[in-house]
mmCIF file of C-alpha atoms in Angstrom:
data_model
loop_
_atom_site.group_PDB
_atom_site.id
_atom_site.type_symbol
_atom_site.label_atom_id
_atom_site.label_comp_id
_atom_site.label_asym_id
_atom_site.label_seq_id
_atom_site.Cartn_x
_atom_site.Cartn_y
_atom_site.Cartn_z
ATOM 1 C CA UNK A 6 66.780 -4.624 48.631
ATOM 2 C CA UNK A 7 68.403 -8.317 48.123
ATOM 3 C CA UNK A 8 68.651 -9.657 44.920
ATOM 4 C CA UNK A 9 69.498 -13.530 44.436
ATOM 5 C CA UNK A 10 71.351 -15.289 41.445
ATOM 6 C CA UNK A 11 71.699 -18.509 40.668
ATOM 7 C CA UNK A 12 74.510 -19.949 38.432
ATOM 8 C CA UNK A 13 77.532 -17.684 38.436
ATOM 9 C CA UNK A 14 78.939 -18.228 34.830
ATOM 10 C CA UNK A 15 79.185 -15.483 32.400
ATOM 11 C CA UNK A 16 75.648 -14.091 32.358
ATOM 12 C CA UNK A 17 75.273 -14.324 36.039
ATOM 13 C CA UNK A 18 78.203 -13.168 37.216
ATOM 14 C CA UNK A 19 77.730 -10.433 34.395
ATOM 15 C CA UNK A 20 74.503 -9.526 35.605
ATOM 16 C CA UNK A 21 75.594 -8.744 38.930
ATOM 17 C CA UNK A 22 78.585 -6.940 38.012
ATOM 18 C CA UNK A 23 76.333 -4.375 36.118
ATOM 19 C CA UNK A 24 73.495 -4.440 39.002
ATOM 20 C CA UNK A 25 76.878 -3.547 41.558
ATOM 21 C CA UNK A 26 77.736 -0.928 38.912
ATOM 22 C CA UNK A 27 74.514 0.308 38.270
ATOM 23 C CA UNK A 28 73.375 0.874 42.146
ATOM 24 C CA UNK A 29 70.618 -1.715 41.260
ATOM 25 C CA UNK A 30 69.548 -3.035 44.543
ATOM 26 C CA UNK A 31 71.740 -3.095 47.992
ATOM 27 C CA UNK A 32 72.334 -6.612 47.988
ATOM 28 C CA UNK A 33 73.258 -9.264 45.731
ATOM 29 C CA UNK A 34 73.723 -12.938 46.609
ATOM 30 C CA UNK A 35 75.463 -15.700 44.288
ATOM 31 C CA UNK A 36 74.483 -19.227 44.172
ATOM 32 C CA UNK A 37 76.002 -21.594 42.268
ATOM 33 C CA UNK A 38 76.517 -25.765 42.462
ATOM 34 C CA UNK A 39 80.873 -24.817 42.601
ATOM 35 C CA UNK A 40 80.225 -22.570 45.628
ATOM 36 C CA UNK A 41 84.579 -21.684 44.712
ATOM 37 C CA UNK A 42 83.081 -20.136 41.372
ATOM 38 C CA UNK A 43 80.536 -18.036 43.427
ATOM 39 C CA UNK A 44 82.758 -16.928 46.158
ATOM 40 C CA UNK A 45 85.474 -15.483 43.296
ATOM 41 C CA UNK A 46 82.992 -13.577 41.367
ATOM 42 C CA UNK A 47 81.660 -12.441 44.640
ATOM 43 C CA UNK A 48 85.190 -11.261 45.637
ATOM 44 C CA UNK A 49 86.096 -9.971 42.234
ATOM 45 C CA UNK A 50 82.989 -7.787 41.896
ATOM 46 C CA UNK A 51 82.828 -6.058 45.121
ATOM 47 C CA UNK A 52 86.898 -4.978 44.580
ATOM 48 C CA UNK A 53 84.815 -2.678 41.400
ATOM 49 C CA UNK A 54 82.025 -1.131 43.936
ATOM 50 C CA UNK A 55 84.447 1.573 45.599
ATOM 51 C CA UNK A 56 84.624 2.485 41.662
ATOM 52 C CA UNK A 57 80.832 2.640 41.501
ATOM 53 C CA UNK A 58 78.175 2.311 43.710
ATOM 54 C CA UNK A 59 77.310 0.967 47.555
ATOM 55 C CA UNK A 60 76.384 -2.592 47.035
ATOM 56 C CA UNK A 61 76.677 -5.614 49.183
ATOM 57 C CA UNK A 62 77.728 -8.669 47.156
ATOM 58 C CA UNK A 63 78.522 -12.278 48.749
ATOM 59 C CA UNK A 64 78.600 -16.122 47.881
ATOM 60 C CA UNK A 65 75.401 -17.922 49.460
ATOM 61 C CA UNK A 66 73.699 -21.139 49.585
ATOM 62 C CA UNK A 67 69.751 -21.262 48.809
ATOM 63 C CA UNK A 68 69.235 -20.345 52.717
ATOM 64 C CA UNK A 69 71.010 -16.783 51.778
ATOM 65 C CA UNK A 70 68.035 -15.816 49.376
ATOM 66 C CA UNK A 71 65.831 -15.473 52.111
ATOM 67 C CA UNK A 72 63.752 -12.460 51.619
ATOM 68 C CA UNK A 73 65.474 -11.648 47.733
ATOM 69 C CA UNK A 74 62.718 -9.151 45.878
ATOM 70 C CA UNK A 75 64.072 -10.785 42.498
ATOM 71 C CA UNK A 76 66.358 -13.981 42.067
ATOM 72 C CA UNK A 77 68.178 -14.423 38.709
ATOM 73 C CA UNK A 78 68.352 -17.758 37.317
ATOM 74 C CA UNK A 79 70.920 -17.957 35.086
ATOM 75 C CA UNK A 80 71.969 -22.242 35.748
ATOM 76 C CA UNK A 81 71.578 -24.920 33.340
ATOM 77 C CA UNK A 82 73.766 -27.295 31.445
ATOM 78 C CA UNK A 83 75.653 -27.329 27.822
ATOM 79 C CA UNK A 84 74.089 -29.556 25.088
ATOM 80 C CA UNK A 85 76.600 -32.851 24.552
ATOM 81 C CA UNK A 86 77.983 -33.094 21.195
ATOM 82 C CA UNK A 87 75.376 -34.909 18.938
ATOM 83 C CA UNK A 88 72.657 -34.401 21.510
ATOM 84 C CA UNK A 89 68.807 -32.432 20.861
ATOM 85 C CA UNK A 90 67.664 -30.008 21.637
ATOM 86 C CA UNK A 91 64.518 -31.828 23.081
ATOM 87 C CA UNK A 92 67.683 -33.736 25.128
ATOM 88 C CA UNK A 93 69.137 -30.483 26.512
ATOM 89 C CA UNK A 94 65.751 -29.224 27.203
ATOM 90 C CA UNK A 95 64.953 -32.829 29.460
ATOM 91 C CA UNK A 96 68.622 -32.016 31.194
ATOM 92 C CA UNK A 97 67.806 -28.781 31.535
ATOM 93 C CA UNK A 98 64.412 -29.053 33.116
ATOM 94 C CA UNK A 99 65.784 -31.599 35.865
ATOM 95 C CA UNK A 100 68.527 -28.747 36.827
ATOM 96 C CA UNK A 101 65.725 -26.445 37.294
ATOM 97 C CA UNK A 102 63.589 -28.374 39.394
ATOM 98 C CA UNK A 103 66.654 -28.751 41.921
ATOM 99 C CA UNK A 104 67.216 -24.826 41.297
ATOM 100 C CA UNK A 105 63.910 -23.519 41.648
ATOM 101 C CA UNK A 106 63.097 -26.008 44.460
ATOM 102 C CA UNK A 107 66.154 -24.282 46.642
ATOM 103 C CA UNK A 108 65.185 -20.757 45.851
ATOM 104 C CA UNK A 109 60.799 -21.086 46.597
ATOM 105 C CA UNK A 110 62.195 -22.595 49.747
ATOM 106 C CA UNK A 111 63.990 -20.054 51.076
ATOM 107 C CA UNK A 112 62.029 -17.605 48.734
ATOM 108 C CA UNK A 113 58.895 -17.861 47.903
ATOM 109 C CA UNK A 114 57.357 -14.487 47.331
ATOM 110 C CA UNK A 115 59.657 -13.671 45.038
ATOM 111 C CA UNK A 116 59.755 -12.485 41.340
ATOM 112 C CA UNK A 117 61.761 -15.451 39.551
ATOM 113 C CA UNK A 118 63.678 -14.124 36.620
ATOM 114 C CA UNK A 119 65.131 -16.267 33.505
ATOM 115 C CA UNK A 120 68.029 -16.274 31.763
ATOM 116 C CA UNK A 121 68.356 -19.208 30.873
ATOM 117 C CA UNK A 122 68.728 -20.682 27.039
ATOM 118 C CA UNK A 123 66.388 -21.304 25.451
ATOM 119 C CA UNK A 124 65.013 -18.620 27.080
ATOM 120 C CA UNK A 125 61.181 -19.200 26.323
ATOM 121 C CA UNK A 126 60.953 -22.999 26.511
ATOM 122 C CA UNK A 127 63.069 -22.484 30.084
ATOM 123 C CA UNK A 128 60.284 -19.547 31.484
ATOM 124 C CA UNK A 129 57.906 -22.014 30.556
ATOM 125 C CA UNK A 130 59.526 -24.609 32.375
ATOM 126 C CA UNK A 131 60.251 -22.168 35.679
ATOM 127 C CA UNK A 132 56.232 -20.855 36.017
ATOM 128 C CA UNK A 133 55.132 -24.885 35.730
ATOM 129 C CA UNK A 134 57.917 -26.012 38.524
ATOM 130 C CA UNK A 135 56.914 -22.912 40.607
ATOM 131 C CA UNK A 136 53.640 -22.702 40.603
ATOM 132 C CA UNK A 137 53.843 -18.987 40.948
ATOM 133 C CA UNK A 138 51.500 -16.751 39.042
ATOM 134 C CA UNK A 139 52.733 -16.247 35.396
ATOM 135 C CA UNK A 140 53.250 -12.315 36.402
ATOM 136 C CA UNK A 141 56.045 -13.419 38.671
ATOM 137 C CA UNK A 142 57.943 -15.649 36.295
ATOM 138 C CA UNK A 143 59.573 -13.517 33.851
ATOM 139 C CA UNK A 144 61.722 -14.073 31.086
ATOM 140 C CA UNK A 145 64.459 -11.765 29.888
ATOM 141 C CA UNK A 146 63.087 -12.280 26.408
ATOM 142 C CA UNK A 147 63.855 -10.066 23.850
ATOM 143 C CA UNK A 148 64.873 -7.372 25.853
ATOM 144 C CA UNK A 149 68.169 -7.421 24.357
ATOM 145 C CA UNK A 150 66.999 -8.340 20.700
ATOM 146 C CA UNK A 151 65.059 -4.801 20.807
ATOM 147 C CA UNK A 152 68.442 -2.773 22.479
ATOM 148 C CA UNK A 153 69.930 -4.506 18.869
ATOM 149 C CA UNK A 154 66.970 -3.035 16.914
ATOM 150 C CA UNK A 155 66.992 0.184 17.995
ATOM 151 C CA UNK A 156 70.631 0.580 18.042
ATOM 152 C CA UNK A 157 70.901 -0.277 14.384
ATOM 153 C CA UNK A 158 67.888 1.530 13.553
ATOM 154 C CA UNK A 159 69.822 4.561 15.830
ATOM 155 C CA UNK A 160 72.592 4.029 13.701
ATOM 156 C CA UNK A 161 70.620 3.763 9.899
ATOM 157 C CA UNK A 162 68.358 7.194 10.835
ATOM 158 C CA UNK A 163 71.813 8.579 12.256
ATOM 159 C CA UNK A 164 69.782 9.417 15.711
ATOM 160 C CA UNK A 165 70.332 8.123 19.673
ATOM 161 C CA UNK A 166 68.686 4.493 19.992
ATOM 162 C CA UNK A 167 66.834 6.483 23.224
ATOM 163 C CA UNK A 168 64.856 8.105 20.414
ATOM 164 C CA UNK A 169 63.852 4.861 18.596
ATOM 165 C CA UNK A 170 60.876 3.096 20.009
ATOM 166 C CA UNK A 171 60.533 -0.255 18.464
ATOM 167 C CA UNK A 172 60.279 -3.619 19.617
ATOM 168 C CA UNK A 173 61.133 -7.595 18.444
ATOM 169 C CA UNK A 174 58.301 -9.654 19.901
ATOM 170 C CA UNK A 175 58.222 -13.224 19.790
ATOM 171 C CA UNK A 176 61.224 -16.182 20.751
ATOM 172 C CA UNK A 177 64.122 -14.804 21.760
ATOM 173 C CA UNK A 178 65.849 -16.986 18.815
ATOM 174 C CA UNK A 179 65.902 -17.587 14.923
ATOM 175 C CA UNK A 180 62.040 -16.837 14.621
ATOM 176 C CA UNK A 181 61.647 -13.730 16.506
ATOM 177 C CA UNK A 182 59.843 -11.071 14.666
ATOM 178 C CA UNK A 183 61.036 -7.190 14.630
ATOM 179 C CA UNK A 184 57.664 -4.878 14.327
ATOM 180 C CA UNK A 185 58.241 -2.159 11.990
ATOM 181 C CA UNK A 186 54.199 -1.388 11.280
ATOM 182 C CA UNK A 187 54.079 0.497 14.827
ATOM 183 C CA UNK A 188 57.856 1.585 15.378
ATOM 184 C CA UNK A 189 58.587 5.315 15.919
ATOM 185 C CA UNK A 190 61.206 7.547 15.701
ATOM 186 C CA UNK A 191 60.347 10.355 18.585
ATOM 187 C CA UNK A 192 56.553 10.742 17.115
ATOM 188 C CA UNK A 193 56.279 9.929 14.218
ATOM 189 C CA UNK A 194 56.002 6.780 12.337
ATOM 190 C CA UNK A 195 59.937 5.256 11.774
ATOM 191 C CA UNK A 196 59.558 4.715 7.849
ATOM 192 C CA UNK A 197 57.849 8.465 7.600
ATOM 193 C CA UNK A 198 61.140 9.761 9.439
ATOM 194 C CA UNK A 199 63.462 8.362 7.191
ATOM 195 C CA UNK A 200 61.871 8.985 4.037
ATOM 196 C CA UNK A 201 61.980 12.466 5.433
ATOM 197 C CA UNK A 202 65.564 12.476 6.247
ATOM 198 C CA UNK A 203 66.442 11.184 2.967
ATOM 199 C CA UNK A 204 67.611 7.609 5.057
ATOM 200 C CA UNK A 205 64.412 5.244 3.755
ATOM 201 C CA UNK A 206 63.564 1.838 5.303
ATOM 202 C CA UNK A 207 62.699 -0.048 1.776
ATOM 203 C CA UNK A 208 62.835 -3.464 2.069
ATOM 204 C CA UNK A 209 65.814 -4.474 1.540
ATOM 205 C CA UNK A 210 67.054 -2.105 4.308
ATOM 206 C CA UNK A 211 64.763 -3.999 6.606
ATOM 207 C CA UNK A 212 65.880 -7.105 6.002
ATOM 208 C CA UNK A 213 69.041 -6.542 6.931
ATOM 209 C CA UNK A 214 68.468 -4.303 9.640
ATOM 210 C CA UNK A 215 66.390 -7.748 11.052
ATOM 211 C CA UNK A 216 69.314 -10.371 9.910
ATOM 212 C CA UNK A 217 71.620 -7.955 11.681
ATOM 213 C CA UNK A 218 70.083 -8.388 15.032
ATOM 214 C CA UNK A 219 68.804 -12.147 14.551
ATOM 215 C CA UNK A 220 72.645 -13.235 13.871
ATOM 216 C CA UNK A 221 73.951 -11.118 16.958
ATOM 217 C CA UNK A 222 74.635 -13.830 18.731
ATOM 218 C CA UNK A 223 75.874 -15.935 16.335
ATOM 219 C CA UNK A 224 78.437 -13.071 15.361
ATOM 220 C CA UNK A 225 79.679 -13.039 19.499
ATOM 221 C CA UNK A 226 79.554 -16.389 19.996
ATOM 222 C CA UNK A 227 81.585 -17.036 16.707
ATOM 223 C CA UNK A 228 84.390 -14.340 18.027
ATOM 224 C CA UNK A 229 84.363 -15.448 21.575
ATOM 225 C CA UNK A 230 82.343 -18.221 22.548
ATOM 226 C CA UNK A 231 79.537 -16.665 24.402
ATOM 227 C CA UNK A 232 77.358 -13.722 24.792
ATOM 228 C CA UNK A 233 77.294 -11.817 28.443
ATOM 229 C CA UNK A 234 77.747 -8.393 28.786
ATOM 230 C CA UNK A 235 74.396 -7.172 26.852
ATOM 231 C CA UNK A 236 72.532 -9.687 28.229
ATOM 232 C CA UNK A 237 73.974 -8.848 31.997
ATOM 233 C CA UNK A 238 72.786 -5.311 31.491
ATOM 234 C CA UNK A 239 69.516 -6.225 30.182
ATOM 235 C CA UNK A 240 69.030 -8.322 33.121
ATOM 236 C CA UNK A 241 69.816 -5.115 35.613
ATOM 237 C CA UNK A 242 67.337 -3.351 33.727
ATOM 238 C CA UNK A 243 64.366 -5.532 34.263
ATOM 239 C CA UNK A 244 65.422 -6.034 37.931
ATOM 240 C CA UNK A 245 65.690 -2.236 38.359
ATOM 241 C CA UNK A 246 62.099 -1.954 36.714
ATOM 242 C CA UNK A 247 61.131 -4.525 39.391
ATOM 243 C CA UNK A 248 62.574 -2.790 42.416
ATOM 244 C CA UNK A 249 61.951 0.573 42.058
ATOM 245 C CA UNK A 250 58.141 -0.168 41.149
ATOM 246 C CA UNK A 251 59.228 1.665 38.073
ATOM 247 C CA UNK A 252 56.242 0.053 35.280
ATOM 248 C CA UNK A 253 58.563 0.566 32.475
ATOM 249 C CA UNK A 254 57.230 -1.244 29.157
ATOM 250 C CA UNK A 255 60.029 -4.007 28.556
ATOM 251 C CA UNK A 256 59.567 -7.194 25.743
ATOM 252 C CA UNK A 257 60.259 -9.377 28.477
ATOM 253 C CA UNK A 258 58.944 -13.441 28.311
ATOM 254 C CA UNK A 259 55.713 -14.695 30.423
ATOM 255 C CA UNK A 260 53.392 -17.778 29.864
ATOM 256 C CA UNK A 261 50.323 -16.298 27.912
ATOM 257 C CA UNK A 262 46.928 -18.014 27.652
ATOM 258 C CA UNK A 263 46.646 -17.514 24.620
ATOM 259 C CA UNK A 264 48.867 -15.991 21.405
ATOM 260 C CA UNK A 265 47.383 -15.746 18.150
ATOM 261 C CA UNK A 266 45.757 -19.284 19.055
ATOM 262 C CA UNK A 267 48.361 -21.103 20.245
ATOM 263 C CA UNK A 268 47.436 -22.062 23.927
ATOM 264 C CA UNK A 269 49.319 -21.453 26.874
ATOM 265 C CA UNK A 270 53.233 -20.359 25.582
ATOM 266 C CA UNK A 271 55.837 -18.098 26.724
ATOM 267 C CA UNK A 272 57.054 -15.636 24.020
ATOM 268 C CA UNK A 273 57.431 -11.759 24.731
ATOM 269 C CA UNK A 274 55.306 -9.193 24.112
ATOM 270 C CA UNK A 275 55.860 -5.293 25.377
ATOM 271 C CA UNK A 276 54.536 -5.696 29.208
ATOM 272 C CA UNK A 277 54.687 -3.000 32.440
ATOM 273 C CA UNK A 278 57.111 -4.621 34.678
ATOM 274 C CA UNK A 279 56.997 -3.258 38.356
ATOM 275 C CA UNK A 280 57.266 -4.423 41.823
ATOM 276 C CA UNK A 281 54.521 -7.178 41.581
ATOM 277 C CA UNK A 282 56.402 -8.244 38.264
ATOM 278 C CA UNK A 283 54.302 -8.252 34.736
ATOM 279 C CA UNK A 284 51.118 -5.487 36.014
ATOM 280 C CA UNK A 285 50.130 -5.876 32.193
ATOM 281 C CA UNK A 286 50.456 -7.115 28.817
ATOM 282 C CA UNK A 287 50.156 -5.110 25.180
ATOM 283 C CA UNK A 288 49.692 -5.569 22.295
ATOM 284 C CA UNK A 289 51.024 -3.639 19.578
ATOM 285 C CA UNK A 290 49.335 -3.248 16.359
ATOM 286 C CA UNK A 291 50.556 -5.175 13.728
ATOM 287 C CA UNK A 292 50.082 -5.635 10.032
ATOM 288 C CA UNK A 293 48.819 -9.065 9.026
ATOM 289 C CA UNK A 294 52.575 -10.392 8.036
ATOM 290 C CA UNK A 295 53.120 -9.457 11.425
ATOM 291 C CA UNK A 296 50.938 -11.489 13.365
ATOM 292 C CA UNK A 297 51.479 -14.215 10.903
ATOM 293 C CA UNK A 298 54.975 -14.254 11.989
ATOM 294 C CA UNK A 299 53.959 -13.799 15.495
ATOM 295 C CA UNK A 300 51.799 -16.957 15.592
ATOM 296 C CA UNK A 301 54.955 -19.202 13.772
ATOM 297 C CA UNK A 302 56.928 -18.096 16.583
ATOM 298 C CA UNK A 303 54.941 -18.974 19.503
ATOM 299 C CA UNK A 304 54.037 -22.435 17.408
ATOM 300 C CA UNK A 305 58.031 -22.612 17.334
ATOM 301 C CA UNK A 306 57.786 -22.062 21.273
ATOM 302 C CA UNK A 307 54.779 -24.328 21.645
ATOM 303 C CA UNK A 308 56.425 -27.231 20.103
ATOM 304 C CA UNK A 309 59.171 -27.830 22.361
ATOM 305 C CA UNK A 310 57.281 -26.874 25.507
ATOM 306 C CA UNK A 311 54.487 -29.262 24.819
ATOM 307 C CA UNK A 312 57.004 -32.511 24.548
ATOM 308 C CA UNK A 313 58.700 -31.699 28.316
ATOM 309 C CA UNK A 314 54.960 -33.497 29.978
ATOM 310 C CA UNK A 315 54.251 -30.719 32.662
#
């Protein structure tokens, strides 16, 4: 099955490099606007599949994407020194029209998936260009925010992450919101399993369990300038979800009607994820600081999508 990315930087070429090692698809075609960049990562990553797995990568224009199950978008430009946000977002939203307009051309039954910062505003952006059905615009989300939860939480209860089942819902960004009312440990309730093992989740613990994962990226970024490599697998995951038909529940991004009141924003939520993209949404239960937090976010989301004029 042929999977299609589009802007071969870091994340992108990332993404594909764990997709190649993974097995995840048979496939994989590069786009980018320096069709040199795409044709070296191209090169570069199918010299590691006699290492791993049989996959097919190449360099491709748009006309290459023809008949891709999933295409990655992973373009966009770098904010200018002294330039907003709103500014990037305006720059960012005239890249994607070019972007998405090459890939629903050549494309256009498949399952568009985001990676682009920010991730939310830019899913947002990619559904309204598209005009596809919100359950076929997905947005990594905070797919990689909850691997960071439940690894620390892993490493705090001294258990595998595999075992933790918790989620951050929300922005992927500064006002995401990690759910502790509903998370688990195996069966039982994740603050009942550490008071048990002597390892409690008081308050303080929590709060810097959830500073921890909300300055991830600030942490990377600081040391070398970018993340990629968690974000490239998280990517393979949800396109492996998507391709094998799997319905795995993933906090991916998708425009929602409606979130705690605030009209039409993308923010993630846990959501099955199979072949015909987001099958359905859930909601967890959460305490009442919870949802409070939950509505700030997608009124974070809201306010930035609502100035782009779509």
């Amino acid at each position: 099955m042929k999977i299609g990315i589009v802007g071969t930087g870091m994340v992108g070429s990332a993404a594909a490099y764990a997709m190649a090692l993974l097995g995840v698809g048979t496939e994989i075609v590069l786009v980018d606007a320096n069709p040199a960049l795409a044709l070296a990562q191209a090169q570069d990553i199918a010299h590691a599949t006699p290492f791993a797995k049989t996959v097919t990568i190449q360099a491709g224009g748009y006309v290459d994407l023809k008949d891709a199950a999933v295409v990655i978008i992973a373009a966009g430009v770098s904010q200018k020194p002294g330039e907003s946000r709103l500014a990037l977002l305006e720059r960012n939203v005239e890249v994607f029209r070019s972007v998405i307009g090459g890939v629903m051309q050549a494309a256009p039954d498949t399952i568009l998936l985001i990676a682009t910062n920010p991730l939310d505003v830019m899913t947002y952006v990619a559904q309204r260009i598209s005009g596809l059905p919100p359950e076929r615009v997905i947005g990594s989300g905070t797919i990689l925010d909850t691997a960071r939860l439940r690894s620390l939480l892993g490493d705090h209860l001294g258990i595998a992450p595999t075992s933790v089942h918790a989620y951050v819902l929300g922005e992927h960004g500064d006002s995401e919101v990690p759910v502790w009312s509903s998370a688990m440990a195996g069966s039982v309730p994740i603050v009942s399993f550490a008071e048990q093992i002597g390892r409690p989740l008081d308050q303080a613990a929590r709060t810097s369990i959830a500073d921890q994962v909300r300055g991830a990226a600030y942490t990377i970024i600081e040391g070398k300038g970018a993340t990629w490599y968690g974000i490239g697998a998280g990517l393979a995951r949800i396109v492996r979800a998507i391709i094998g038909d799997e319905r795995a529940v993933l906090s991916v991004s998708q425009v929602s009607a409606d979130i705690e009141g605030v009209k039409d924003v993308a923010l993630s939520l846990p959501r099955i994820v199979g072949r015909r993209g987001v099958i359905a949404t859930l909601m967890p239960d959460l305490d009442a600081e919870e949802r409070a937090a939950l509505k700030r976010s997608a009124e974070v989301i809201a306010g930035f999508s609502t100035k782009l004029g779509f």
